[in-house]
mmCIF file of C-alpha atoms in Angstrom:
data_model
loop_
_atom_site.group_PDB
_atom_site.id
_atom_site.type_symbol
_atom_site.label_atom_id
_atom_site.label_comp_id
_atom_site.label_asym_id
_atom_site.label_seq_id
_atom_site.Cartn_x
_atom_site.Cartn_y
_atom_site.Cartn_z
ATOM 1 C CA ARG A 1 -14.480 -52.844 -49.327
ATOM 2 C CA LEU A 2 -14.494 -55.671 -51.817
ATOM 3 C CA SER A 3 -11.247 -57.411 -52.707
ATOM 4 C CA CYS A 4 -10.044 -60.666 -54.201
ATOM 5 C CA GLU A 5 -6.728 -60.311 -52.347
ATOM 6 C CA LEU A 6 -7.283 -62.239 -49.131
ATOM 7 C CA ASN A 7 -4.960 -61.890 -46.150
ATOM 8 C CA LEU A 8 -4.859 -63.847 -42.904
ATOM 9 C CA PRO A 9 -2.807 -61.771 -40.433
ATOM 10 C CA GLY A 10 -0.871 -63.366 -37.605
ATOM 11 C CA ARG A 11 1.535 -62.016 -35.039
ATOM 12 C CA TYR A 12 4.716 -62.651 -37.040
ATOM 13 C CA MET A 13 3.420 -62.976 -40.584
ATOM 14 C CA VAL A 14 0.516 -62.479 -42.954
ATOM 15 C CA LEU A 15 -0.619 -65.421 -45.093
ATOM 16 C CA SER A 16 -1.837 -64.555 -48.602
ATOM 17 C CA PRO A 17 -3.707 -67.335 -50.446
ATOM 18 C CA PHE A 18 -3.378 -67.471 -54.255
ATOM 19 C CA SER A 19 -0.037 -65.671 -54.196
ATOM 20 C CA GLU A 20 3.609 -66.637 -54.549
ATOM 21 C CA THR A 21 5.106 -63.411 -53.201
ATOM 22 C CA VAL A 22 7.350 -63.176 -50.139
ATOM 23 C CA THR A 23 8.071 -59.768 -48.609
ATOM 24 C CA VAL A 24 9.700 -58.603 -45.371
ATOM 25 C CA SER A 25 8.714 -55.556 -43.329
ATOM 26 C CA LYS A 26 10.797 -52.500 -44.223
ATOM 27 C CA LYS A 27 10.753 -51.514 -40.550
ATOM 28 C CA ILE A 28 13.378 -54.212 -39.916
ATOM 29 C CA ALA A 29 16.558 -52.185 -40.255
ATOM 30 C CA SER A 30 19.138 -54.976 -40.490
ATOM 31 C CA ASN A 31 19.745 -56.154 -44.060
ATOM 32 C CA GLU A 32 21.089 -59.459 -42.753
ATOM 33 C CA GLU A 33 17.927 -60.069 -40.723
ATOM 34 C CA ARG A 34 15.728 -59.145 -43.687
ATOM 35 C CA LYS A 35 17.616 -61.621 -45.889
ATOM 36 C CA ARG A 36 17.378 -64.313 -43.189
ATOM 37 C CA LEU A 37 13.625 -63.881 -42.849
ATOM 38 C CA HIS A 38 13.142 -63.837 -46.625
ATOM 39 C CA THR A 39 15.106 -67.065 -47.054
ATOM 40 C CA LEU A 40 13.288 -68.653 -44.121
ATOM 41 C CA ALA A 41 9.879 -67.617 -45.453
ATOM 42 C CA GLU A 42 10.683 -69.080 -48.872
ATOM 43 C CA SER A 43 11.674 -72.362 -47.238
ATOM 44 C CA ILE A 44 8.451 -72.781 -45.196
ATOM 45 C CA ARG A 45 5.969 -71.161 -47.605
ATOM 46 C CA PRO A 46 3.403 -73.635 -48.968
ATOM 47 C CA LYS A 47 2.779 -73.691 -52.695
ATOM 48 C CA CYS A 48 0.181 -71.142 -53.894
ATOM 49 C CA PHE A 49 0.567 -69.067 -50.721
ATOM 50 C CA GLY A 50 2.450 -65.836 -50.212
ATOM 51 C CA LEU A 51 3.956 -64.551 -46.962
ATOM 52 C CA ILE A 52 4.517 -61.092 -45.536
ATOM 53 C CA MET A 53 6.981 -61.175 -42.650
ATOM 54 C CA ARG A 54 5.975 -58.585 -40.060
ATOM 55 C CA THR A 55 8.286 -56.492 -37.886
ATOM 56 C CA ALA A 56 7.541 -58.732 -34.893
ATOM 57 C CA ALA A 57 9.214 -61.640 -36.733
ATOM 58 C CA GLU A 58 12.639 -60.064 -36.244
ATOM 59 C CA GLY A 59 14.918 -62.444 -34.388
ATOM 60 C CA LYS A 60 12.333 -65.244 -34.191
ATOM 61 C CA LYS A 61 13.382 -68.851 -34.711
ATOM 62 C CA VAL A 62 12.127 -71.201 -37.414
ATOM 63 C CA GLN A 63 10.020 -73.193 -34.952
ATOM 64 C CA GLU A 64 8.059 -70.139 -33.767
ATOM 65 C CA LEU A 65 7.388 -68.960 -37.312
ATOM 66 C CA HIS A 66 6.456 -72.445 -38.502
ATOM 67 C CA GLU A 67 3.988 -72.897 -35.638
ATOM 68 C CA GLU A 68 2.220 -69.674 -36.553
ATOM 69 C CA LEU A 69 2.192 -70.634 -40.223
ATOM 70 C CA MET A 70 0.472 -73.905 -39.324
ATOM 71 C CA HIS A 71 -2.098 -71.959 -37.280
ATOM 72 C CA LEU A 72 -2.837 -69.613 -40.202
ATOM 73 C CA LEU A 73 -3.099 -72.536 -42.620
ATOM 74 C CA GLY A 74 -5.549 -74.164 -40.225
ATOM 75 C CA ARG A 75 -7.690 -71.008 -40.310
ATOM 76 C CA TRP A 76 -7.601 -71.033 -44.105
ATOM 77 C CA GLU A 77 -8.614 -74.697 -44.274
ATOM 78 C CA GLU A 78 -11.530 -73.954 -41.931
ATOM 79 C CA ILE A 79 -12.656 -71.105 -44.212
ATOM 80 C CA TYR A 80 -12.372 -73.367 -47.247
ATOM 81 C CA ARG A 81 -14.390 -76.090 -45.517
ATOM 82 C CA LEU A 82 -17.160 -73.656 -44.543
ATOM 83 C CA LEU A 83 -17.249 -72.269 -48.056
ATOM 84 C CA LYS A 84 -18.736 -75.546 -49.292
ATOM 85 C CA THR A 85 -21.593 -75.666 -46.805
ATOM 86 C CA VAL A 86 -22.421 -72.152 -45.640
ATOM 87 C CA VAL A 87 -25.587 -70.446 -46.883
ATOM 88 C CA PRO A 88 -24.813 -67.009 -48.359
ATOM 89 C CA PRO A 89 -24.647 -64.239 -47.429
ATOM 90 C CA ALA A 90 -22.251 -65.237 -44.665
ATOM 91 C CA LYS A 91 -19.019 -63.954 -43.137
ATOM 92 C CA LEU A 92 -16.136 -66.412 -43.322
ATOM 93 C CA LEU A 93 -13.232 -64.180 -42.344
ATOM 94 C CA SER A 94 -12.979 -60.956 -40.358
ATOM 95 C CA GLU A 95 -10.402 -58.904 -38.490
ATOM 96 C CA LEU A 96 -9.907 -59.488 -34.777
ATOM 97 C CA ASP A 97 -11.567 -57.107 -32.323
ATOM 98 C CA LYS A 98 -9.558 -54.016 -31.416
ATOM 99 C CA PRO A 99 -7.991 -55.151 -28.087
ATOM 100 C CA THR A 100 -6.901 -58.464 -29.592
ATOM 101 C CA SER A 101 -5.517 -56.884 -32.775
ATOM 102 C CA VAL A 102 -3.571 -54.339 -30.693
ATOM 103 C CA LEU A 103 -1.988 -57.164 -28.697
ATOM 104 C CA ARG A 104 -1.226 -59.103 -31.855
ATOM 105 C CA ASP A 105 0.563 -56.122 -33.410
ATOM 106 C CA LEU A 106 2.280 -54.564 -30.372
ATOM 107 C CA LEU A 107 2.917 -57.284 -27.783
ATOM 108 C CA THR A 108 6.616 -57.957 -27.147
ATOM 109 C CA ASP A 109 8.673 -59.688 -24.478
ATOM 110 C CA SER A 110 9.237 -56.291 -22.847
ATOM 111 C CA PHE A 111 5.598 -56.081 -21.669
ATOM 112 C CA SER A 112 5.520 -56.452 -17.896
ATOM 113 C CA ARG A 113 1.835 -55.753 -17.184
ATOM 114 C CA ILE A 114 -1.519 -55.493 -18.976
ATOM 115 C CA VAL A 115 -4.248 -53.947 -16.809
ATOM 116 C CA VAL A 116 -7.911 -54.351 -17.774
ATOM 117 C CA ASN A 117 -10.962 -52.934 -15.983
ATOM 118 C CA ASP A 118 -13.551 -55.148 -17.693
ATOM 119 C CA LYS A 119 -13.942 -58.736 -16.479
ATOM 120 C CA ASP A 120 -15.093 -60.169 -19.815
ATOM 121 C CA LEU A 121 -12.279 -58.440 -21.696
ATOM 122 C CA TYR A 122 -9.825 -59.638 -19.058
ATOM 123 C CA ASN A 123 -10.855 -63.246 -19.714
ATOM 124 C CA GLU A 124 -10.749 -62.756 -23.511
ATOM 125 C CA ILE A 125 -7.222 -61.344 -23.384
ATOM 126 C CA ARG A 126 -5.990 -64.185 -21.175
ATOM 127 C CA THR A 127 -7.504 -66.706 -23.570
ATOM 128 C CA TYR A 128 -5.890 -65.005 -26.574
ATOM 129 C CA LEU A 129 -2.485 -64.810 -24.885
ATOM 130 C CA GLN A 130 -2.750 -68.499 -24.095
ATOM 131 C CA THR A 131 -2.660 -69.163 -27.840
ATOM 132 C CA ILE A 132 0.044 -66.680 -28.929
ATOM 133 C CA SER A 133 2.259 -66.249 -25.853
ATOM 134 C CA PRO A 134 1.425 -68.585 -22.932
ATOM 135 C CA ASP A 135 4.390 -67.307 -20.877
ATOM 136 C CA GLN A 136 2.782 -63.841 -20.675
ATOM 137 C CA VAL A 137 -0.682 -64.834 -19.477
ATOM 138 C CA GLY A 138 0.356 -63.989 -15.921
ATOM 139 C CA ILE A 139 0.997 -60.312 -16.735
ATOM 140 C CA VAL A 140 -2.729 -59.660 -17.331
ATOM 141 C CA GLN A 141 -4.345 -58.045 -14.293
ATOM 142 C CA HIS A 142 -7.966 -57.165 -13.570
ATOM 143 C CA TYR A 143 -8.355 -53.633 -12.184
ATOM 144 C CA SER A 144 -11.200 -53.137 -9.712
ATOM 145 C CA GLY A 145 -10.179 -49.911 -7.977
ATOM 146 C CA SER A 146 -12.585 -47.089 -7.135
ATOM 147 C CA LYS A 147 -10.824 -44.489 -9.302
ATOM 148 C CA PRO A 148 -11.262 -44.575 -13.111
ATOM 149 C CA ILE A 149 -8.455 -46.684 -14.572
ATOM 150 C CA PHE A 150 -7.062 -43.800 -16.678
ATOM 151 C CA ASP A 151 -6.835 -41.602 -13.574
ATOM 152 C CA ALA A 152 -5.283 -44.341 -11.456
ATOM 153 C CA PHE A 153 -2.406 -44.850 -13.894
ATOM 154 C CA GLY A 154 -1.880 -41.203 -14.845
ATOM 155 C CA ILE A 155 -3.114 -41.603 -18.417
ATOM 156 C CA THR A 156 -5.641 -38.763 -18.176
ATOM 157 C CA ARG A 157 -2.848 -36.409 -17.145
ATOM 158 C CA GLN A 158 -0.672 -37.567 -20.047
ATOM 159 C CA ILE A 159 -3.513 -37.056 -22.540
ATOM 160 C CA LYS A 160 -4.096 -33.520 -21.296
ATOM 161 C CA ALA A 161 -0.372 -32.788 -21.400
ATOM 162 C CA SER A 162 -0.123 -34.036 -24.980
ATOM 163 C CA PHE A 163 -2.320 -31.168 -26.167
ATOM 164 C CA GLY A 164 -0.211 -28.477 -24.500
ATOM 165 C CA LYS A 165 2.500 -26.462 -26.217
ATOM 166 C CA THR A 166 5.337 -27.722 -24.018
ATOM 167 C CA ALA A 167 6.642 -31.285 -23.723
ATOM 168 C CA THR A 168 9.196 -31.815 -20.952
ATOM 169 C CA MET A 169 11.792 -34.583 -21.208
ATOM 170 C CA ALA A 170 13.331 -36.703 -18.453
ATOM 171 C CA SER A 171 16.488 -34.576 -18.294
ATOM 172 C CA GLY A 172 14.551 -31.369 -17.659
ATOM 173 C CA ALA A 173 15.018 -30.073 -21.192
ATOM 174 C CA TYR A 174 11.829 -29.381 -23.134
ATOM 175 C CA VAL A 175 10.408 -28.692 -26.565
ATOM 176 C CA VAL A 176 7.812 -26.073 -27.456
ATOM 177 C CA ILE A 177 5.415 -26.988 -30.279
ATOM 178 C CA GLU A 178 3.559 -24.189 -32.064
ATOM 179 C CA LYS A 179 1.037 -24.581 -34.879
ATOM 180 C CA THR A 180 0.743 -21.874 -37.529
ATOM 181 C CA GLU A 181 -1.381 -21.632 -40.667
ATOM 182 C CA ALA A 182 1.390 -23.002 -42.868
ATOM 183 C CA MET A 183 3.507 -25.242 -40.639
ATOM 184 C CA HIS A 184 4.361 -26.673 -37.227
ATOM 185 C CA VAL A 185 7.367 -25.141 -35.464
ATOM 186 C CA VAL A 186 9.312 -26.995 -32.759
ATOM 187 C CA ASP A 187 11.809 -25.173 -30.536
ATOM 188 C CA VAL A 188 14.289 -27.135 -28.404
ATOM 189 C CA ASN A 189 15.257 -25.666 -25.024
ATOM 190 C CA SER A 190 17.869 -27.001 -22.631
ATOM 191 C CA GLY A 191 16.243 -25.840 -19.392
ATOM 192 C CA HIS A 192 18.803 -26.186 -16.581
ATOM 193 C CA LYS A 193 21.039 -28.575 -18.537
ATOM 194 C CA MET A 194 23.472 -25.888 -19.800
ATOM 195 C CA THR A 195 24.665 -24.817 -16.351
ATOM 196 C CA SER A 196 27.682 -27.103 -15.990
ATOM 197 C CA GLY A 197 29.944 -29.675 -17.611
ATOM 198 C CA ASP A 198 31.120 -30.035 -21.215
ATOM 199 C CA VAL A 199 28.900 -27.646 -23.182
ATOM 200 C CA ASP A 200 29.319 -29.441 -26.526
ATOM 201 C CA GLN A 201 28.410 -32.839 -25.035
ATOM 202 C CA THR A 202 25.494 -31.299 -23.155
ATOM 203 C CA ILE A 203 24.124 -29.732 -26.331
ATOM 204 C CA LEU A 204 24.483 -33.062 -28.152
ATOM 205 C CA ARG A 205 22.661 -34.978 -25.392
ATOM 206 C CA VAL A 206 19.816 -32.452 -25.260
ATOM 207 C CA ASN A 207 19.410 -32.426 -29.037
ATOM 208 C CA MET A 208 19.519 -36.235 -29.273
ATOM 209 C CA GLU A 209 16.941 -36.549 -26.509
ATOM 210 C CA ALA A 210 14.814 -33.908 -28.242
ATOM 211 C CA ALA A 211 15.022 -35.750 -31.576
ATOM 212 C CA GLU A 212 13.487 -38.836 -29.993
ATOM 213 C CA GLU A 213 10.846 -36.824 -28.145
ATOM 214 C CA ILE A 214 9.903 -34.839 -31.267
ATOM 215 C CA ALA A 215 9.364 -38.071 -33.209
ATOM 216 C CA ARG A 216 7.141 -39.320 -30.365
ATOM 217 C CA GLN A 217 5.163 -36.071 -30.297
ATOM 218 C CA ILE A 218 4.657 -36.132 -34.076
ATOM 219 C CA ARG A 219 3.116 -39.594 -33.820
ATOM 220 C CA LEU A 220 1.179 -38.772 -30.661
ATOM 221 C CA ARG A 221 -0.362 -35.587 -32.062
ATOM 222 C CA ASP A 222 -0.684 -36.934 -35.624
ATOM 223 C CA ILE A 223 1.227 -33.939 -36.978
ATOM 224 C CA GLY A 224 1.732 -33.739 -40.735
ATOM 225 C CA GLY A 225 2.753 -31.251 -43.391
ATOM 226 C CA LEU A 226 5.712 -28.895 -43.026
ATOM 227 C CA ILE A 227 7.547 -29.232 -39.693
ATOM 228 C CA ILE A 228 10.391 -26.854 -38.764
ATOM 229 C CA VAL A 229 12.652 -27.864 -35.852
ATOM 230 C CA ASP A 230 14.987 -25.375 -34.194
ATOM 231 C CA PHE A 231 17.640 -27.403 -32.340
ATOM 232 C CA ILE A 232 20.206 -25.858 -29.996
ATOM 233 C CA ASP A 233 23.086 -24.617 -32.178
ATOM 234 C CA MET A 234 25.889 -27.176 -32.572
ATOM 235 C CA ARG A 235 29.408 -26.289 -33.699
ATOM 236 C CA ASN A 236 30.909 -29.788 -33.598
ATOM 237 C CA VAL A 237 30.628 -31.338 -37.103
ATOM 238 C CA GLU A 238 30.651 -34.933 -35.822
ATOM 239 C CA HIS A 239 27.856 -34.100 -33.387
ATOM 240 C CA LYS A 240 25.841 -32.666 -36.276
ATOM 241 C CA ARG A 241 26.283 -35.940 -38.171
ATOM 242 C CA GLN A 242 25.086 -37.932 -35.157
ATOM 243 C CA LEU A 243 22.006 -35.738 -34.801
ATOM 244 C CA ALA A 244 21.218 -35.967 -38.521
ATOM 245 C CA LYS A 245 21.439 -39.772 -38.352
ATOM 246 C CA ALA A 246 19.151 -39.825 -35.294
ATOM 247 C CA MET A 247 16.570 -37.688 -37.120
ATOM 248 C CA GLU A 248 16.490 -40.160 -39.994
#
């Protein structure tokens, strides 16, 4: 694809040469945080450069964002320098490889372990983390077990389960997902959860848990089009409001 709109993506922001626009990821829910990041981006943005503040920038301090901005500007200056001497056709800028780009987009402080079964990739990831998050280099582990890595960590089982009709939740409740010609239908079932306690609260908890699981299943299965969800019937109006807000 040919484009004159160049972007240099980083972990917290995207640098756009020849632009003056500043935008903030819509995935950041807090209006105050969005305003803070917008004001901050305007204050550190170099002239003739635009900035897109990514979701990962939420809560980050000025120093962290400024350090990444300097790194992206350094990349741009290197591209500009090569532009004067390189013999065309030549590639000056490209996206990171898949493992590195996944880490750039998804890595958070909550990561406790990254397991890799390829020695070269293991070294590449450690090197990359050294530049973006030195404190997390130690969580990278090289797997050398006899079993395939997906089997050893239960991923194969999860993949197979994701294609079944039933998805069971931690509480024991479950959802049944059926595909028809015109739509996807999701039915929420309480399992053993309705046997005791406050029925209204139990129904609310099951439906709230199901709302989160249904959203996960939609992403996991890449479901689109018309989706009909049959929750357990709720009579409490306030509980209905809570469920509707969760579904948003």
